[in-house]
mmCIF file of C-alpha atoms and ligand atoms in Angstrom:
data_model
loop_
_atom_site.group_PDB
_atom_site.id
_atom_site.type_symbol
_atom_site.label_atom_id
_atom_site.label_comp_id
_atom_site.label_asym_id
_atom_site.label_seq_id
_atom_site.Cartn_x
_atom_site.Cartn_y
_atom_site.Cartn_z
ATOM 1 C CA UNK A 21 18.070 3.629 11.978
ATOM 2 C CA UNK A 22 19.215 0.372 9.823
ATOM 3 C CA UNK A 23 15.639 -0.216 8.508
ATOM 4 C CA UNK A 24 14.895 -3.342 6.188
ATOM 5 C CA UNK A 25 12.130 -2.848 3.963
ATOM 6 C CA UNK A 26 10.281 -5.935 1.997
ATOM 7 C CA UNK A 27 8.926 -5.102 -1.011
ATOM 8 C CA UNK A 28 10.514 -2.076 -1.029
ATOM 9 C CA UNK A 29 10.967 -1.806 -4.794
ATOM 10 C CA UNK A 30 6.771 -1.678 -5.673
ATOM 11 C CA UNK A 31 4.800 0.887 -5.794
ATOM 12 C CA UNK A 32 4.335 2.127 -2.034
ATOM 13 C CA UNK A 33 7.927 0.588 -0.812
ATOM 14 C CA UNK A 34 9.967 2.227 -3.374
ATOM 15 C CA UNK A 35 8.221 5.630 -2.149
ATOM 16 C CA UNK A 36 9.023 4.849 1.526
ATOM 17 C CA UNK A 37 12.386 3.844 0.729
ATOM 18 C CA UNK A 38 13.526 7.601 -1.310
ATOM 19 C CA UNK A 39 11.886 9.149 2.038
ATOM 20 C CA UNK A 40 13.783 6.967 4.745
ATOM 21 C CA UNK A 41 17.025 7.136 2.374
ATOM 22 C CA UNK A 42 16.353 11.380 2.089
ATOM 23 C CA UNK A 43 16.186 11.643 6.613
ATOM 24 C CA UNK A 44 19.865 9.918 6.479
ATOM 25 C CA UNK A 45 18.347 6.212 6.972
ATOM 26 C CA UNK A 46 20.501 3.405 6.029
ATOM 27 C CA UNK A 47 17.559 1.565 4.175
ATOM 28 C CA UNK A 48 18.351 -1.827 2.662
ATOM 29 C CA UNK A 49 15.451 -3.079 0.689
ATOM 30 C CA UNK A 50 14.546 -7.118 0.318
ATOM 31 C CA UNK A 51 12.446 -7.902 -2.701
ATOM 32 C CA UNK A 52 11.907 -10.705 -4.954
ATOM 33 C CA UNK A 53 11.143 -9.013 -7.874
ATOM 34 C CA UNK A 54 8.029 -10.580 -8.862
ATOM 35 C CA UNK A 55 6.288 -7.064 -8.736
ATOM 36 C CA UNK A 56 8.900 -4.841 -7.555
ATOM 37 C CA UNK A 57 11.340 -2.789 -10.474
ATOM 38 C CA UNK A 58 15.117 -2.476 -10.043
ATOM 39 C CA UNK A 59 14.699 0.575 -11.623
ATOM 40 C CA UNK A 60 12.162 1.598 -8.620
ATOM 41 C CA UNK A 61 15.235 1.478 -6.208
ATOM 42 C CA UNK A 62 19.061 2.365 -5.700
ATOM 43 C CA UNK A 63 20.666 -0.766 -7.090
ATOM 44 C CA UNK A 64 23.234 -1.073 -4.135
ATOM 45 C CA UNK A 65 20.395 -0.878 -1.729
ATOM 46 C CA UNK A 66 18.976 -3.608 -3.294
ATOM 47 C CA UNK A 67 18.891 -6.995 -2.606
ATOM 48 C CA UNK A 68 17.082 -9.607 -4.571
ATOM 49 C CA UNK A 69 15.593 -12.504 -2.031
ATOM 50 C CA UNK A 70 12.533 -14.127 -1.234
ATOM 51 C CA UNK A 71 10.445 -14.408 2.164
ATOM 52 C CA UNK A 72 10.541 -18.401 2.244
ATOM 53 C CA UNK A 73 14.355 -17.939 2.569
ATOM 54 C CA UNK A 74 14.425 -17.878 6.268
ATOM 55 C CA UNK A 75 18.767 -18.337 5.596
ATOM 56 C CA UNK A 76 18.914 -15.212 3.314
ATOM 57 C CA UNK A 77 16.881 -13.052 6.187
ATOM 58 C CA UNK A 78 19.319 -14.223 8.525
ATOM 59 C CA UNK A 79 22.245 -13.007 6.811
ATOM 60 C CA UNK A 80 20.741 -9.485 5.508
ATOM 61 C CA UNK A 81 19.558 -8.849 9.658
ATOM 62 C CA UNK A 82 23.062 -10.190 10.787
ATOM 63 C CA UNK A 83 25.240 -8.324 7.868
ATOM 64 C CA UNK A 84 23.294 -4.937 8.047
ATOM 65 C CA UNK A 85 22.544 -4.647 11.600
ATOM 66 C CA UNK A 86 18.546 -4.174 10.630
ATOM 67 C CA UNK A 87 16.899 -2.381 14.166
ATOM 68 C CA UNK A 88 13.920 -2.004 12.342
ATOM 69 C CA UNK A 89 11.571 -3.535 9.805
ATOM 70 C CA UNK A 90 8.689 -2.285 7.260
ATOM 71 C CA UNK A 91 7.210 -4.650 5.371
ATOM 72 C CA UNK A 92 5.410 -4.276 2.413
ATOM 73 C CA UNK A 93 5.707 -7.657 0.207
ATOM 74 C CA UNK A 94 2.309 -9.423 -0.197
ATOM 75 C CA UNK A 95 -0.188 -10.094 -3.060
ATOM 76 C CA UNK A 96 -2.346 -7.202 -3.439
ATOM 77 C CA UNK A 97 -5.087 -8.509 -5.971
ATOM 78 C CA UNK A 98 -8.308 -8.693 -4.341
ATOM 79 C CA UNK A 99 -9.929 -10.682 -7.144
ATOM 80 C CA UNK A 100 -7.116 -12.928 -7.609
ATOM 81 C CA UNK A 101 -7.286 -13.633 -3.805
ATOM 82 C CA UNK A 102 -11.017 -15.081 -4.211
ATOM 83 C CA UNK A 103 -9.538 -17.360 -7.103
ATOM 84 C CA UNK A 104 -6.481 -18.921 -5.679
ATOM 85 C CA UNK A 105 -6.762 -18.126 -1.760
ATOM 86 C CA UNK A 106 -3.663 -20.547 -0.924
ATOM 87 C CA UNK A 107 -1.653 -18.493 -2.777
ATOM 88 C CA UNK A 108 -2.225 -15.336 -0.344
ATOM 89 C CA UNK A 109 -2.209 -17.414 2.912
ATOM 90 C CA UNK A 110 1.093 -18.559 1.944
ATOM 91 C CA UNK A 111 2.940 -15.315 0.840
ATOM 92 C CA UNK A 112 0.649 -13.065 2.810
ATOM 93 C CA UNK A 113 0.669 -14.988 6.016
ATOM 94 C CA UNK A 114 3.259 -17.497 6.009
ATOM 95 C CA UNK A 115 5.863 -15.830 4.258
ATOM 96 C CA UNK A 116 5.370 -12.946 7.161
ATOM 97 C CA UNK A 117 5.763 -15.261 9.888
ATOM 98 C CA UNK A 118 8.702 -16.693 8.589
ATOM 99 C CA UNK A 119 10.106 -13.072 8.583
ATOM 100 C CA UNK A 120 9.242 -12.158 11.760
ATOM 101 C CA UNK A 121 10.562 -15.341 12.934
ATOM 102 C CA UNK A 122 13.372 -14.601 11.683
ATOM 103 C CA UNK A 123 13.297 -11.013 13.429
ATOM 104 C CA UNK A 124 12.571 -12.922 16.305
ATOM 105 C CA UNK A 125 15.695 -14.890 16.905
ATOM 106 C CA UNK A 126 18.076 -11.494 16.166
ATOM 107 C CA UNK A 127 15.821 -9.431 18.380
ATOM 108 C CA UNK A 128 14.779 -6.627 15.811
ATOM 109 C CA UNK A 129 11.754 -5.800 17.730
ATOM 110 C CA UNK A 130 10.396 -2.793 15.696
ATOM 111 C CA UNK A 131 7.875 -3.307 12.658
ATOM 112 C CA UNK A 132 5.880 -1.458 10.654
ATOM 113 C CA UNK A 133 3.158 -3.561 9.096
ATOM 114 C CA UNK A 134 1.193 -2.512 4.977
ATOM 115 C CA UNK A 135 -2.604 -3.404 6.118
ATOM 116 C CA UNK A 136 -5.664 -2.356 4.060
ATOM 117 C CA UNK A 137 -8.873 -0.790 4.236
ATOM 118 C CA UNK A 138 -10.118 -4.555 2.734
ATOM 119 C CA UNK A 139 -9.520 -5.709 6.723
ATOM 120 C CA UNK A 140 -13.247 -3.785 7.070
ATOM 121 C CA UNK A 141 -15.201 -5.596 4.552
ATOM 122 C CA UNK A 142 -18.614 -3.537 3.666
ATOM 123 C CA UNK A 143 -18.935 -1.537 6.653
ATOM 124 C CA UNK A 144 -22.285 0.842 6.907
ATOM 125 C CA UNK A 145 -20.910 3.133 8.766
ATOM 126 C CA UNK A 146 -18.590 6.161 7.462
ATOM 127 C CA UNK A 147 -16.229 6.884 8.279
ATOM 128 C CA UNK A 148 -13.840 4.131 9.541
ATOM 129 C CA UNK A 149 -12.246 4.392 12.499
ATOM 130 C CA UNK A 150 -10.484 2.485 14.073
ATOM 131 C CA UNK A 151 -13.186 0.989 16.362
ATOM 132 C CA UNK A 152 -15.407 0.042 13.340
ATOM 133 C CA UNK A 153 -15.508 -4.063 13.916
ATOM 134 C CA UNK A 154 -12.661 -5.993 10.914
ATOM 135 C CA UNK A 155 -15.063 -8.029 8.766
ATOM 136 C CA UNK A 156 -12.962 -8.632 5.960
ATOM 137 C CA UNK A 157 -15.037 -10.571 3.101
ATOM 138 C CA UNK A 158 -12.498 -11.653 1.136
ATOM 139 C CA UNK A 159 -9.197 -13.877 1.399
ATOM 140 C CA UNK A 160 -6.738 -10.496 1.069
ATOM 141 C CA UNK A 161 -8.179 -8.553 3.338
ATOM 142 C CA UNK A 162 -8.353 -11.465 5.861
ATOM 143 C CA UNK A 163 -4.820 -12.710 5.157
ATOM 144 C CA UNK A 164 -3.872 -9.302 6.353
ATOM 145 C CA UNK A 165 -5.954 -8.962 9.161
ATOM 146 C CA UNK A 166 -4.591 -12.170 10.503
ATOM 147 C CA UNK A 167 -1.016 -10.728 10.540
ATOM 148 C CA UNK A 168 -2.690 -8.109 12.340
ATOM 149 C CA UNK A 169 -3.732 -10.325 14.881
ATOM 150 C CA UNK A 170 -0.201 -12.256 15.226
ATOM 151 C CA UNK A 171 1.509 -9.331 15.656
ATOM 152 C CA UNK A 172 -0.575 -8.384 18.345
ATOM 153 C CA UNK A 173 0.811 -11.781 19.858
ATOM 154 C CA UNK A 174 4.328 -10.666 19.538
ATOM 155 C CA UNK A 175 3.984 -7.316 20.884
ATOM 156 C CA UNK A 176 2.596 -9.542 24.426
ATOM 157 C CA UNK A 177 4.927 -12.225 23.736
ATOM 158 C CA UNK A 178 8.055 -10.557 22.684
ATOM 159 C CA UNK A 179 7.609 -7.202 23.964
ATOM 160 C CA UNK A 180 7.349 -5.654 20.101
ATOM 161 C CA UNK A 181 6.535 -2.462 19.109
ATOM 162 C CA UNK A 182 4.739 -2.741 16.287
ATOM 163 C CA UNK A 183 2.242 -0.508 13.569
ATOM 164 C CA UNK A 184 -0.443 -1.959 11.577
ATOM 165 C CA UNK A 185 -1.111 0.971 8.710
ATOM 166 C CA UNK A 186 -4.308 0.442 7.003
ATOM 167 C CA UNK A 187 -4.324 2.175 3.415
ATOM 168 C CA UNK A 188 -7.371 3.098 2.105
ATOM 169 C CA UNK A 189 -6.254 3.818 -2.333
ATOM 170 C CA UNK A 190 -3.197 4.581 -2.600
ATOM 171 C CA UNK A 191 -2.399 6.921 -5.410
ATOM 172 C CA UNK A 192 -0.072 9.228 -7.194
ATOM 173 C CA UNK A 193 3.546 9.718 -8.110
ATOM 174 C CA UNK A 194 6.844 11.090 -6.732
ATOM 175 C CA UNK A 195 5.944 14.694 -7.297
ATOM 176 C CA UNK A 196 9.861 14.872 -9.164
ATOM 177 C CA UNK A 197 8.610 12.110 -11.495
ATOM 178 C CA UNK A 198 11.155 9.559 -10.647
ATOM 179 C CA UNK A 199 8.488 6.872 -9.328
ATOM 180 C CA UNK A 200 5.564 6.012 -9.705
ATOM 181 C CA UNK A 201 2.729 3.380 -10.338
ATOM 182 C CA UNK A 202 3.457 0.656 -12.748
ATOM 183 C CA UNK A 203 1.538 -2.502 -11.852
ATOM 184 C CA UNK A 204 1.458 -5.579 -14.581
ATOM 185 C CA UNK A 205 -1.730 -6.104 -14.759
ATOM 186 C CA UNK A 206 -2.872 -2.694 -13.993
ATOM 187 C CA UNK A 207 -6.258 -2.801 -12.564
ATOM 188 C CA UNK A 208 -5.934 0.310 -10.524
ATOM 189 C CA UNK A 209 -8.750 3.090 -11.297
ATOM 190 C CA UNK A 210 -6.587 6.054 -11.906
ATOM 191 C CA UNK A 211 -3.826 4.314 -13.982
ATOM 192 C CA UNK A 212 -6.450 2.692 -16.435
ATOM 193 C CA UNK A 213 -8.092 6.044 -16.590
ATOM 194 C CA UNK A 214 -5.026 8.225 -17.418
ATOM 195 C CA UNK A 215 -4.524 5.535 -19.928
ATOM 196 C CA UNK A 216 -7.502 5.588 -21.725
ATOM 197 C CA UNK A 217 -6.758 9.218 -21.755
ATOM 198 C CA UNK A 218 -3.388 8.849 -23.350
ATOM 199 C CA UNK A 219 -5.380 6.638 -25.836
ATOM 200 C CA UNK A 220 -3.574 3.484 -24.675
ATOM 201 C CA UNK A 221 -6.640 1.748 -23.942
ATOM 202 C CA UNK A 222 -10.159 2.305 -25.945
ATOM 203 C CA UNK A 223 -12.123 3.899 -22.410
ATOM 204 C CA UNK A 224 -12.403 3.134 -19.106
ATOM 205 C CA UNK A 225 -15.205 0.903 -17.933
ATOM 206 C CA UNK A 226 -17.104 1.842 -14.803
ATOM 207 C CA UNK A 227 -17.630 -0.727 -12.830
ATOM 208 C CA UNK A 228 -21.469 -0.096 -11.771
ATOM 209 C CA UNK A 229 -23.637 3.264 -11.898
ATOM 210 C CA UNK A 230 -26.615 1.571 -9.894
ATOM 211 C CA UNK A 231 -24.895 1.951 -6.196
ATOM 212 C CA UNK A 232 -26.717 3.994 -3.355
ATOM 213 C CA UNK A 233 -23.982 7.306 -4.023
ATOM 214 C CA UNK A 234 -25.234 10.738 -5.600
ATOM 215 C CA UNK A 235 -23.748 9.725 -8.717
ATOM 216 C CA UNK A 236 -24.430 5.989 -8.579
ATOM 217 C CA UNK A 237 -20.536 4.831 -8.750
ATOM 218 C CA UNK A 238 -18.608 3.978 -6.170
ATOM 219 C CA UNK A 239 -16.871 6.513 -3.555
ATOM 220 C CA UNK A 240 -13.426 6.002 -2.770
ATOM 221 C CA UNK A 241 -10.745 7.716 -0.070
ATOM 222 C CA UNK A 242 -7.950 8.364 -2.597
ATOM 223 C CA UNK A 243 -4.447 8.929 -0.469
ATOM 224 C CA UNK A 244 -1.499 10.107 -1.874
ATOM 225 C CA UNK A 245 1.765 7.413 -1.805
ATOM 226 C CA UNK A 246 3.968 9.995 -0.619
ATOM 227 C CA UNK A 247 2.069 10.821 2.200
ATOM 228 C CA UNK A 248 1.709 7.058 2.962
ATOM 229 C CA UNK A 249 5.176 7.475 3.370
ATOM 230 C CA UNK A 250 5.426 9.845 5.815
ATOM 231 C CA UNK A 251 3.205 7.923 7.955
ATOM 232 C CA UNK A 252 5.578 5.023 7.846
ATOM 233 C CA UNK A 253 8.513 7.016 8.919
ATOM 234 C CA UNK A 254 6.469 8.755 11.655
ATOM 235 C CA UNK A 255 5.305 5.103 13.264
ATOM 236 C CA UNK A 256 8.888 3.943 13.043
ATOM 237 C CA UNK A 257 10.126 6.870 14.931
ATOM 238 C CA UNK A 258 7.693 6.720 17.583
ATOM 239 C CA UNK A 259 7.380 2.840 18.186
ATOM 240 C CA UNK A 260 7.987 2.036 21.452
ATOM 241 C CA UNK A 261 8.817 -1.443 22.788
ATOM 242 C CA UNK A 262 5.477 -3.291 23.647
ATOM 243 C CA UNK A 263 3.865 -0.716 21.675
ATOM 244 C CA UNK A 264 0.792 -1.874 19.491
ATOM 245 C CA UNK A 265 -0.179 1.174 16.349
ATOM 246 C CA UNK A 266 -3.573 0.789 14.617
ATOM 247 C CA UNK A 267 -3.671 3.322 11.930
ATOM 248 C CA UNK A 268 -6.198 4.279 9.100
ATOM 249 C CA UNK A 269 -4.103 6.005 6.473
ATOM 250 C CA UNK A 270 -6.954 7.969 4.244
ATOM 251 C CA UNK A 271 -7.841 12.009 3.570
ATOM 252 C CA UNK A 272 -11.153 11.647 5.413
ATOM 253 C CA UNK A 273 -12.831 12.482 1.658
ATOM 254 C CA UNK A 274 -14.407 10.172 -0.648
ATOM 255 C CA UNK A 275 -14.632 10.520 -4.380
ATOM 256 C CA UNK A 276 -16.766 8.789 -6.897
ATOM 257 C CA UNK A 277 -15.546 6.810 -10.103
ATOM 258 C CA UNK A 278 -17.294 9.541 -11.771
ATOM 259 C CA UNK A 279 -15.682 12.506 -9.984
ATOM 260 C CA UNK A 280 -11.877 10.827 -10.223
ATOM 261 C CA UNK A 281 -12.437 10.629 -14.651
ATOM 262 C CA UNK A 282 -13.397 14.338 -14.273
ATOM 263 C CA UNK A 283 -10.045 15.030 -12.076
ATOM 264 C CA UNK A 284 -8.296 13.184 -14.752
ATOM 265 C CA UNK A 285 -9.890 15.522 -17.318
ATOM 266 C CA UNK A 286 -9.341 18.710 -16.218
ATOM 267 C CA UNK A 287 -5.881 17.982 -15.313
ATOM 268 C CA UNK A 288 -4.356 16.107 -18.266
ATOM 269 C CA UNK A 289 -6.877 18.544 -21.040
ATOM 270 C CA UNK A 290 -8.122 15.421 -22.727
ATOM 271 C CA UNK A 291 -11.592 14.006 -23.231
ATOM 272 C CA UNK A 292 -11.883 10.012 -21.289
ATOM 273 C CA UNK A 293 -13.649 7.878 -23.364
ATOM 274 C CA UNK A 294 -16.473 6.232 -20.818
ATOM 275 C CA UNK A 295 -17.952 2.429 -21.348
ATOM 276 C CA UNK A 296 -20.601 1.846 -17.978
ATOM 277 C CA UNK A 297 -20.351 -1.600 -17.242
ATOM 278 C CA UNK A 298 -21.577 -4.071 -14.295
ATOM 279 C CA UNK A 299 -20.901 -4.270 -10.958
ATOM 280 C CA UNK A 300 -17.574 -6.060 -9.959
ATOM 281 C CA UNK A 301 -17.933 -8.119 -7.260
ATOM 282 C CA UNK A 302 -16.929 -7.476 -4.078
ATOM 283 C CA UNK A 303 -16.959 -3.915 -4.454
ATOM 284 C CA UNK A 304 -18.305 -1.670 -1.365
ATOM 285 C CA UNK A 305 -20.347 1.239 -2.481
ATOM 286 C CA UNK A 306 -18.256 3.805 -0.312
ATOM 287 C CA UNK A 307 -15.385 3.308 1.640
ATOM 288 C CA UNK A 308 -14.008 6.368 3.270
ATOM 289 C CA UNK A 309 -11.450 6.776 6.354
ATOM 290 C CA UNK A 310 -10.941 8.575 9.389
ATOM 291 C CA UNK A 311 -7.434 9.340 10.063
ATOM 292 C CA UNK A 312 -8.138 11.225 13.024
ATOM 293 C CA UNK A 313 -6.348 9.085 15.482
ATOM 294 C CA UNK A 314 -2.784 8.994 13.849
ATOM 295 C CA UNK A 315 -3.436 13.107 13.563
ATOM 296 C CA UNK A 316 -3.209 13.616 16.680
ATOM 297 C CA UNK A 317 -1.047 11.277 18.354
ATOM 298 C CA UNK A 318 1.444 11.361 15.683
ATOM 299 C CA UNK A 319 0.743 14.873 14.009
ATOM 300 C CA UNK A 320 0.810 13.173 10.755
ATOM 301 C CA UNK A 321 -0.830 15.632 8.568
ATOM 302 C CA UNK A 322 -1.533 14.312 4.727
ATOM 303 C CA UNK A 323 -0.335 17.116 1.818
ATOM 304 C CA UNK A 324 -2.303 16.061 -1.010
ATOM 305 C CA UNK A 325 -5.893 15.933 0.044
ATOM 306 C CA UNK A 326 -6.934 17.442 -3.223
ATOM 307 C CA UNK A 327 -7.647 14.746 -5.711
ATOM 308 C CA UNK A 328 -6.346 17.109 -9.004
ATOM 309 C CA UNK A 329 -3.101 17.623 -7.012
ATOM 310 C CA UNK A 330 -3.126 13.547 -6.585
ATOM 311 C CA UNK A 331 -3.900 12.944 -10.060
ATOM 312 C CA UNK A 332 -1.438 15.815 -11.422
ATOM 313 C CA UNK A 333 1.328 13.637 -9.858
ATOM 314 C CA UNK A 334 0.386 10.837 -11.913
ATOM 315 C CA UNK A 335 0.110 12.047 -14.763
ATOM 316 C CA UNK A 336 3.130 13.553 -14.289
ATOM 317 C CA UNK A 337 4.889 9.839 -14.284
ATOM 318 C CA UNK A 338 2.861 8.533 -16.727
ATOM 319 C CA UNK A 339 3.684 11.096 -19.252
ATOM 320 C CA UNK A 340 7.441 11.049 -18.629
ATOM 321 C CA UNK A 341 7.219 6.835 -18.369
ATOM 322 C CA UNK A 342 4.431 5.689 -20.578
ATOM 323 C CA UNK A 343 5.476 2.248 -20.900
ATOM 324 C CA UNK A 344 6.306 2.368 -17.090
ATOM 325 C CA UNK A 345 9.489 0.670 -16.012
ATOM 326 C CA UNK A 346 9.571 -1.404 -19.295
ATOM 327 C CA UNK A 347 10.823 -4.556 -17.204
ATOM 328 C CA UNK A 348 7.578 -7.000 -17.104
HETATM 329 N N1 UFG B 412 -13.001 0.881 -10.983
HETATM 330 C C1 UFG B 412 -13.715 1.059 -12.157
HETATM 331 N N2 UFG B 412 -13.125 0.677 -13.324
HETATM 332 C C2 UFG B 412 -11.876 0.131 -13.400
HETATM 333 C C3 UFG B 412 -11.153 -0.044 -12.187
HETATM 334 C C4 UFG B 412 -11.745 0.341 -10.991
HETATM 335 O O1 UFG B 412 -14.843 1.546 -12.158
HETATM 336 O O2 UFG B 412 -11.421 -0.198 -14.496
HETATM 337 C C5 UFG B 412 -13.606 1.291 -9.709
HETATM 338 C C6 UFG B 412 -13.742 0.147 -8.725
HETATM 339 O O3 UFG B 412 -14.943 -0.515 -8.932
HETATM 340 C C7 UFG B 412 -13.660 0.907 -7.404
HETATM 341 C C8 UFG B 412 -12.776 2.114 -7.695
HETATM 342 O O4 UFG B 412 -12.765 2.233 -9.106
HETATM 343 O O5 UFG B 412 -14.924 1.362 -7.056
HETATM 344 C C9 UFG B 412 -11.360 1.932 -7.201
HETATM 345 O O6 UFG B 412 -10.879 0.686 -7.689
HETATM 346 P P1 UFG B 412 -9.367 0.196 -7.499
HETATM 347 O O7 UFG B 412 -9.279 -1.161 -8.124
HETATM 348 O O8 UFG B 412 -8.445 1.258 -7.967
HETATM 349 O O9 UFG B 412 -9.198 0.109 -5.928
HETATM 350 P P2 UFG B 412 -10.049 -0.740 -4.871
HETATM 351 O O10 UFG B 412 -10.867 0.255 -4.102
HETATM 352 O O11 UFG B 412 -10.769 -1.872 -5.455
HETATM 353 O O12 UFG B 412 -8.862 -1.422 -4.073
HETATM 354 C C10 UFG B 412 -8.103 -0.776 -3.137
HETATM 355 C C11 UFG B 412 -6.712 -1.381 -3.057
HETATM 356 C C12 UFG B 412 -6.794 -2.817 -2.613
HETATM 357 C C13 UFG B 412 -7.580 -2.892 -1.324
HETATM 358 C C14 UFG B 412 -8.921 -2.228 -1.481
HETATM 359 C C15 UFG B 412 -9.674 -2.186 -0.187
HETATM 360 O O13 UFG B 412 -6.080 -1.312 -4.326
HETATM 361 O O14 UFG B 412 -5.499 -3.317 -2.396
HETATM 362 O O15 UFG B 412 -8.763 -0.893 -1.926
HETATM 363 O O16 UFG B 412 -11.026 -2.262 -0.425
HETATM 364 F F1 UFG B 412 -7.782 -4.169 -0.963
#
């Protein structure tokens, strides 16, 4: 397959890209650099645009012969989304439908669409499946959800086949240490903690020990970016024309704040200093997924569902890279 990935030089993209490029894709990654590393990616696989460059799509889907699309761009930062919500409509939402009108007019009628567990809001009950209702409560989880819901509209319209992967946390590194997380700001649990445990930051703050979980912090489904990957690759190869995927990517198992500090302990040998803090806002108490339904239509099976063997792999990046990329 010629498959265009956006964004494909952050964090999850750059894994999806060394997987697609490793299966004999030709992979051709579109990223603007504003989060992304060159370093993340082969630099002539690489091209540096932006998604309100209708023109520039054009030529890359034209020049490449692109049959396929995953895209990951977007603004991730939940908090930052509540601040400045017009800045997430706009990349999140209009940026996207510029793409896919873009994709439109050359008929590449395959995508494979980043959502997030934030689409859910707060549900109550756990697991989420796909039938739990999409209530997200804040302006990234419903800038995603509404691509969601326009893609669903093209699939009718334009007979695409399309998958809408909802990650629950994301986590780890390329187990080979090439890749991994480097996000500027961090604000990513494990990062921060494995931080504080390389003495690069004085602790880590736990955000709340009064929430209804045994250990009073909050429980998270912690999935492992290579296996996030796979995912990808297995939606691409099954998509069929008209086809609409809804997929929660997560290892069925949630851990607390508390739990995830001890994983970092026992597998980097060092002591993490702890500061309890406040709530942050907007934070569910537990949010944990059920990836039955891509199991067993697609087989996808996920290889790290321990969270020591998650955490190992970062570390194992973080040690070899501790100033990460060193390009923001
Ligand atoms: N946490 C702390 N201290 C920190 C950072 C995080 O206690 O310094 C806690 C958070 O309160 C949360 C857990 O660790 O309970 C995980 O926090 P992350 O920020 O790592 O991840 P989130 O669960 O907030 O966010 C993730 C994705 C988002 C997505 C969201 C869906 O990163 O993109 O899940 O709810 F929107």
């Amino acid at each position: 397959m010629h498959i265009l990935v956006t964004g494909g030089a952050g964090y999850i993209g750059s894994h999806a890209v060394k997987l697609f490029l490793e299966r004999g894709h030709d992979v051709w990654i579109y990223d603007n650099l504003c989060f992304g590393h060159r370093a993340a990616v082969p630099a002539d696989r690489l091209i540096v645009g932006d998604l309100n460059e209708p023109h520039r799509i054009d030529q890359v889907l034209l020049q490449h012969r692109i049959d396929a699309v995953v895209h990951f761009a977007a603004f991730t930062y939940v908090g930052e989304s509540v601040q400045h919500p017009a800045k997430y409509w706009q990349n999140n939402v209009v940026n996207t439908l510029n793409l896919m009108e873009c994709l439109r007019r050359h008929k590449v009628a395959r995508f494979v669409f980043s959502s997030t567990a934030a689409t859910f809001g707060t549900p109550e009950q756990m697991p989420i499946t796909e039938q739990t209702p999409q209530k997200p409560i804040n302006p990234y989880g419903a800038s995603k959800l509404t691509v969601e819901r326009i893609l669903a509209d093209y699939s009718q319209a334009y007979q695409w086949g399309f998958a809408a992967l909802r990650y629950f946390n994301a986590a780890g590194a390329r187990a080979d240490g090439s890749i991994g997380e480097d996000h500027t700001p961090e604000t990513h649990l494990i990062p921060l903690i494995i931080q504080a445990a390389m003495g690069k930051r004085p602790h880590i703050e736990i955000f709340g020990t009064d929430y209804p979980t045994p250990d009073g912090t909050c429980v998270r489904d912690y999935i492992h970016v290579d296996d996030l990957a796979e995912a990808h690759l297995l939606t691409l190869e099954k998509l069929q024309p008209g086809q609409a995927m809804h997929y929660n990517l997560g290892n069925g198992r949630g851990y607390s704040v508390r739990e995830v500090i001890a994983a970092v302990e026992a597998v980097t040998g060092k002591k993490v200093p702890i500061k309890e803090g406040p709530r942050r806002a907007g934070d569910p108490p537990v949010l944990v997924a059920s990836s039955d339904k891509i199991q067993k239509e697609l087989g996808w099976k996920p290889r790290y569902t321990d969270i020591n063997a998650i955490v190992e792999t970062a570390w194992n990046w973080h040690r070899a890279h501790p100033k990460g990329y060193k390009d923001k």
